[in-house]
Tab-separated table of C-alpha atoms in Angstrom:
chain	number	residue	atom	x	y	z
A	23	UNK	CA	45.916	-45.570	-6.183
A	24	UNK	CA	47.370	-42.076	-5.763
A	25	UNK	CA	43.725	-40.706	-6.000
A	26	UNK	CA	43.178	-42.555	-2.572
A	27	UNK	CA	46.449	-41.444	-1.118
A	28	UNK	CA	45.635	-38.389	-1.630
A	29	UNK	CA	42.305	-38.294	-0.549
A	30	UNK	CA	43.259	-40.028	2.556
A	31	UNK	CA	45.877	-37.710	3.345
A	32	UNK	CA	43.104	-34.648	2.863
A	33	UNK	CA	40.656	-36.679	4.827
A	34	UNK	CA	42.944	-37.149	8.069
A	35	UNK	CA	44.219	-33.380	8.060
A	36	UNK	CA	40.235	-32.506	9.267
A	37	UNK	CA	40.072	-35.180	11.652
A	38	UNK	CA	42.070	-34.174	14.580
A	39	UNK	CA	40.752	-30.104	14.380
A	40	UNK	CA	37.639	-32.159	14.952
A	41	UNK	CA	38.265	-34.629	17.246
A	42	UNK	CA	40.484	-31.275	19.073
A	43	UNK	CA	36.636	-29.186	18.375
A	44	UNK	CA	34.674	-32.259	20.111
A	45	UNK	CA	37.011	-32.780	23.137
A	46	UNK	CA	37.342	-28.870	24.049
A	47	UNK	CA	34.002	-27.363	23.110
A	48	UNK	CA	36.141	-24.678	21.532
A	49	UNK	CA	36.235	-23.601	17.790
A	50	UNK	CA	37.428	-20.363	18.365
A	51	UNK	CA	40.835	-20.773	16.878
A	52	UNK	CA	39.545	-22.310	13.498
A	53	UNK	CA	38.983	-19.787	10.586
A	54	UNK	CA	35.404	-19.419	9.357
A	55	UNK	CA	36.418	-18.643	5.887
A	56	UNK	CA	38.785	-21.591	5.591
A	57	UNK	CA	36.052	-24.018	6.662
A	58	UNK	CA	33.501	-22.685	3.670
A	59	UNK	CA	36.500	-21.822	2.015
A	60	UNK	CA	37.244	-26.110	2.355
A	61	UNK	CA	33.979	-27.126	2.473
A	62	UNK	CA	33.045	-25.975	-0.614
A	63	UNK	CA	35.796	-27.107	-2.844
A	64	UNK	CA	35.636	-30.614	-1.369
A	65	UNK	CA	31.647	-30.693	-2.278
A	66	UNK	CA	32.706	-29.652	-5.992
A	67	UNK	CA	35.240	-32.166	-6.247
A	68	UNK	CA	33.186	-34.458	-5.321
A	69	UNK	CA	30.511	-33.396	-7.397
A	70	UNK	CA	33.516	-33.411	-10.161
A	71	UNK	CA	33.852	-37.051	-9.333
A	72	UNK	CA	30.302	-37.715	-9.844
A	73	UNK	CA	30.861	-35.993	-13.220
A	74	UNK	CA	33.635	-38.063	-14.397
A	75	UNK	CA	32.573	-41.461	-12.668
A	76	UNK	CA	36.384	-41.584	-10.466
A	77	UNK	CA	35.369	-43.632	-7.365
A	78	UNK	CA	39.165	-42.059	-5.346
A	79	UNK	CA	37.512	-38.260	-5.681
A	80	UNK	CA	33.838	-39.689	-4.737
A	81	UNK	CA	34.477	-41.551	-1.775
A	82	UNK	CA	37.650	-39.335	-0.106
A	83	UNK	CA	35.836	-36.038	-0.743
A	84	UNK	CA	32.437	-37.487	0.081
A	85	UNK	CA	34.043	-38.389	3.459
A	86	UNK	CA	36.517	-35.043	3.636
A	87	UNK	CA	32.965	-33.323	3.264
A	88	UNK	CA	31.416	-34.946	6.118
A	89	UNK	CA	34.251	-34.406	8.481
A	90	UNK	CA	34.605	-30.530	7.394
A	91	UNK	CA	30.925	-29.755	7.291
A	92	UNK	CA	30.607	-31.102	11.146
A	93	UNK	CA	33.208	-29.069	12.030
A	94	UNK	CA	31.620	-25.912	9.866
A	95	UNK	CA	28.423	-26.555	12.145
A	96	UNK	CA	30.096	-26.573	15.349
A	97	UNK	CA	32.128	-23.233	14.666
A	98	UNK	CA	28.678	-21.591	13.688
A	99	UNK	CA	27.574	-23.508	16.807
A	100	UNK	CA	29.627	-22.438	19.252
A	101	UNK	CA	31.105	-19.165	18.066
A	102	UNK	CA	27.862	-17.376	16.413
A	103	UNK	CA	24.759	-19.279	17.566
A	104	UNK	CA	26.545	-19.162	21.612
A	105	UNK	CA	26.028	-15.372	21.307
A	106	UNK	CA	22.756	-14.939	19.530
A	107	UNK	CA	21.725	-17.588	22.228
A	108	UNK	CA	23.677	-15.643	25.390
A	109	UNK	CA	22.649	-12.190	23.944
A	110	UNK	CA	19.267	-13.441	24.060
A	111	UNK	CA	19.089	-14.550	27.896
A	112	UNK	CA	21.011	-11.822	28.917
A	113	UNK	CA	18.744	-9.064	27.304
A	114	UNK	CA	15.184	-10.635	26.431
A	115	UNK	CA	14.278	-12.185	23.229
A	116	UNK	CA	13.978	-9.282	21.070
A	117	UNK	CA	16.886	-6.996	23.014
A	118	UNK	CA	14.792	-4.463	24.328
A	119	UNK	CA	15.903	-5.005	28.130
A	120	UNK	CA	19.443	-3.564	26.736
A	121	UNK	CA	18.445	-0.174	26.309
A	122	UNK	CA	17.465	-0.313	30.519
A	123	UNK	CA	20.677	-1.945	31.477
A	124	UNK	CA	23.528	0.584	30.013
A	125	UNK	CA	24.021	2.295	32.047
């Protein structure tokens, strides 16, 4: 029981940063390396649960995973693939209309 308690509480801390992510279209106040940093260790525990056969570290970290990797692709999303994506429409696809517009 204090497996799922747990797991809960570690599952709801992601949500609203998400929910906050979704609504705004803004990531740029979450750290990168805390989402891998998070990501990661909940995909080993629940590979750990897997291991050991403990349903509470399975099913919170399976959905603590889900909820942390969405919000892992919309910070690479918005913050890194927004200015590959601007960089390229602003310069030409391989950058070589930047050399002609410094100026």
């Amino acid at each position: 029981m204090i497996g799922y308690i747990a797991g809960a509480l570690t599952t709801v801390a992601f949500a609203p940063q998400l929910l906050r992510a979704l609504t705004t279209k803004s990531t740029k106040d979450v750290s990168l390396m805390m989402l891998i940093c998070s990501t990661s260790g909940m995909l080993l525990w629940m590979l750990h649960g897997i291991l050991v056969n403990d349903s509470a570290l399975i099913v919170t970290n399976s959905i603590s995973f889900v909820l942390a990797f969405l919000l892992l692709g919309l910070k690479i999303k918005n913050d890194y693939l927004g200015f590959v994506l601007n960089f390229s429409s602003k310069y030409g696809e391989s950058g070589k209309d930047l050399f002609f517009s410094i100026k």
